[in-house]
Short mmCIF file of C-alpha atoms in Angstrom, two decimals:
data_model
loop_
_atom_site.label_atom_id
_atom_site.label_comp_id
_atom_site.label_asym_id
_atom_site.label_seq_id
_atom_site.Cartn_x
_atom_site.Cartn_y
_atom_site.Cartn_z
CA UNK A 1 1.77 -3.32 -19.95
CA UNK A 2 0.86 -2.82 -16.31
CA UNK A 3 -2.76 -3.62 -15.48
CA UNK A 4 -4.94 -0.72 -14.35
CA UNK A 5 -7.36 -0.93 -11.44
CA UNK A 6 -9.94 1.69 -10.53
CA UNK A 7 -11.19 4.59 -12.57
CA UNK A 8 -9.83 5.50 -15.98
CA UNK A 9 -7.71 8.64 -16.25
CA UNK A 10 -9.69 11.82 -16.76
CA UNK A 11 -8.84 13.55 -20.05
CA UNK A 12 -9.12 16.98 -18.40
CA UNK A 13 -6.38 16.24 -15.82
CA UNK A 14 -2.62 16.06 -16.02
CA UNK A 15 -1.21 13.17 -13.98
CA UNK A 16 2.15 12.99 -12.24
CA UNK A 17 3.87 9.58 -12.15
CA UNK A 18 4.14 8.34 -8.52
CA UNK A 19 5.94 5.01 -8.08
CA UNK A 20 5.27 3.22 -4.81
CA UNK A 21 6.09 0.00 -2.98
CA UNK A 22 3.45 -1.87 -0.94
CA UNK A 23 3.54 -5.16 0.93
CA UNK A 24 1.38 -8.07 2.00
CA UNK A 25 2.47 -9.19 5.49
CA UNK A 26 0.79 -12.49 6.40
CA UNK A 27 1.14 -14.31 9.73
CA UNK A 28 -0.82 -17.53 9.78
CA UNK A 29 -4.32 -16.71 8.47
CA UNK A 30 -3.99 -13.01 9.33
CA UNK A 31 -2.45 -10.07 7.54
CA UNK A 32 -1.09 -6.75 8.82
CA UNK A 33 -2.83 -3.71 7.35
CA UNK A 34 -2.54 -0.03 8.02
CA UNK A 35 -5.57 2.18 8.55
CA UNK A 36 -5.16 5.75 7.34
CA UNK A 37 -7.62 8.19 8.89
CA UNK A 38 -7.20 11.15 6.52
CA UNK A 39 -8.09 12.34 3.94
CA UNK A 40 -10.72 9.55 4.15
CA UNK A 41 -10.68 6.56 6.53
CA UNK A 42 -9.28 3.58 4.61
CA UNK A 43 -7.56 0.25 5.18
CA UNK A 44 -4.46 -0.15 2.99
CA UNK A 45 -1.54 -2.44 2.38
CA UNK A 46 1.42 -0.89 4.21
CA UNK A 47 3.73 1.06 1.94
CA UNK A 48 3.90 4.25 -0.01
CA UNK A 49 5.78 6.48 -2.36
CA UNK A 50 9.37 5.94 -3.41
CA UNK A 51 11.37 9.11 -2.80
CA UNK A 52 13.79 10.45 -5.43
CA UNK A 53 17.05 8.50 -5.28
CA UNK A 54 15.51 5.78 -3.07
CA UNK A 55 15.31 2.13 -4.11
CA UNK A 56 11.93 0.38 -3.96
CA UNK A 57 13.19 -2.00 -1.25
CA UNK A 58 14.47 0.82 0.98
CA UNK A 59 11.20 2.72 0.48
CA UNK A 60 9.25 -0.42 1.38
CA UNK A 61 11.10 -0.92 4.68
CA UNK A 62 10.81 2.78 5.54
CA UNK A 63 7.12 3.08 4.71
CA UNK A 64 6.14 -0.11 6.54
CA UNK A 65 7.96 1.06 9.67
CA UNK A 66 6.40 4.54 9.49
CA UNK A 67 2.86 3.21 8.95
CA UNK A 68 2.87 0.15 11.25
CA UNK A 69 5.89 0.28 13.57
CA UNK A 70 6.98 -3.15 12.28
CA UNK A 71 10.21 -4.29 10.64
CA UNK A 72 10.03 -6.77 7.76
CA UNK A 73 12.29 -9.32 6.08
CA UNK A 74 12.66 -11.15 2.77
CA UNK A 75 10.45 -9.00 0.52
CA UNK A 76 9.63 -10.72 -2.77
CA UNK A 77 8.02 -8.87 -5.68
CA UNK A 78 4.61 -10.23 -6.68
CA UNK A 79 3.70 -7.77 -9.42
CA UNK A 80 2.48 -4.27 -10.10
CA UNK A 81 -0.60 -2.30 -11.05
CA UNK A 82 -1.42 1.27 -11.96
CA UNK A 83 -4.21 3.49 -10.73
CA UNK A 84 -5.23 7.06 -11.39
CA UNK A 85 -6.25 9.08 -8.36
CA UNK A 86 -6.33 12.49 -6.75
CA UNK A 87 -4.05 12.79 -3.71
CA UNK A 88 -5.51 15.66 -1.67
CA UNK A 89 -2.65 15.62 0.85
CA UNK A 90 -0.34 16.65 -2.03
CA UNK A 91 -2.95 18.50 -4.14
CA UNK A 92 -1.86 16.16 -6.95
CA UNK A 93 -3.48 14.09 -9.67
CA UNK A 94 -1.31 10.96 -9.71
CA UNK A 95 -0.70 7.98 -11.93
CA UNK A 96 0.38 5.61 -9.21
CA UNK A 97 2.55 2.64 -10.20
CA UNK A 98 2.08 0.30 -7.26
CA UNK A 99 4.62 -2.52 -6.92
CA UNK A 100 3.35 -5.22 -4.56
CA UNK A 101 5.64 -7.38 -2.44
CA UNK A 102 5.15 -10.33 -0.08
CA UNK A 103 7.32 -10.25 3.06
CA UNK A 104 7.63 -11.58 6.59
CA UNK A 105 6.67 -9.34 9.49
CA UNK A 106 9.59 -9.61 11.92
CA UNK A 107 9.03 -7.45 14.97
CA UNK A 108 6.87 -4.64 16.27
CA UNK A 109 9.15 -1.84 17.41
CA UNK A 110 6.67 0.93 18.11
CA UNK A 111 3.30 2.39 17.35
CA UNK A 112 3.05 3.81 13.82
CA UNK A 113 5.13 6.97 13.36
CA UNK A 114 2.94 8.35 10.57
CA UNK A 115 0.21 10.61 11.98
CA UNK A 116 -3.29 9.26 11.43
CA UNK A 117 -2.15 5.66 10.85
CA UNK A 118 -2.83 2.58 12.95
CA UNK A 119 -1.73 -1.03 12.47
CA UNK A 120 -4.26 -3.89 12.44
CA UNK A 121 -3.96 -7.67 12.26
CA UNK A 122 -7.03 -8.98 10.44
CA UNK A 123 -8.13 -12.34 9.04
CA UNK A 124 -7.09 -12.42 5.38
CA UNK A 125 -10.66 -13.07 4.18
CA UNK A 126 -11.91 -9.99 6.07
CA UNK A 127 -8.96 -7.87 4.95
CA UNK A 128 -9.74 -8.54 1.28
CA UNK A 129 -13.17 -6.97 1.74
CA UNK A 130 -11.88 -3.98 3.74
CA UNK A 131 -9.00 -2.82 1.54
CA UNK A 132 -9.72 0.56 0.01
CA UNK A 133 -8.53 -0.01 -3.55
CA UNK A 134 -9.21 -2.83 -6.01
CA UNK A 135 -5.53 -3.39 -6.89
CA UNK A 136 -4.66 -4.14 -3.26
CA UNK A 137 -7.72 -6.43 -3.03
CA UNK A 138 -6.68 -8.28 -6.20
CA UNK A 139 -3.20 -9.11 -4.93
CA UNK A 140 -4.36 -10.12 -1.45
CA UNK A 141 -7.17 -12.28 -2.86
CA UNK A 142 -4.61 -14.17 -4.97
CA UNK A 143 -3.08 -15.42 -1.70
CA UNK A 144 -6.38 -17.05 -0.76
#
């Protein structure tokens, strides 16, 4: 069974399964996060949804590049968690299955391509307190 973080599913809502791949990118005592401005300002682990027909690893590389402008190498799966949330950008109640990886940030190629995103290097201890969801915080805190 995959551990749940956050609020319990609401019995009055129908949830759509949304698998995603997310990554912890440490460099020394810092970690690369993305800040998403909309629908609410929030720091997040870089990553996102896995498109139909896409492998988790390909989705991870794509999402990290779109959200941070960085390329990554050697992703290693750490684990997974589930969370139930409303995604206003898709008008969707989602059961998100979030697979978390650890990888090496290789090179910054550009600014983030995803509108409303910015990339930030933060001390790991600070990043743990700023991450917007408890599942992300749990996996990053385990590195401390």
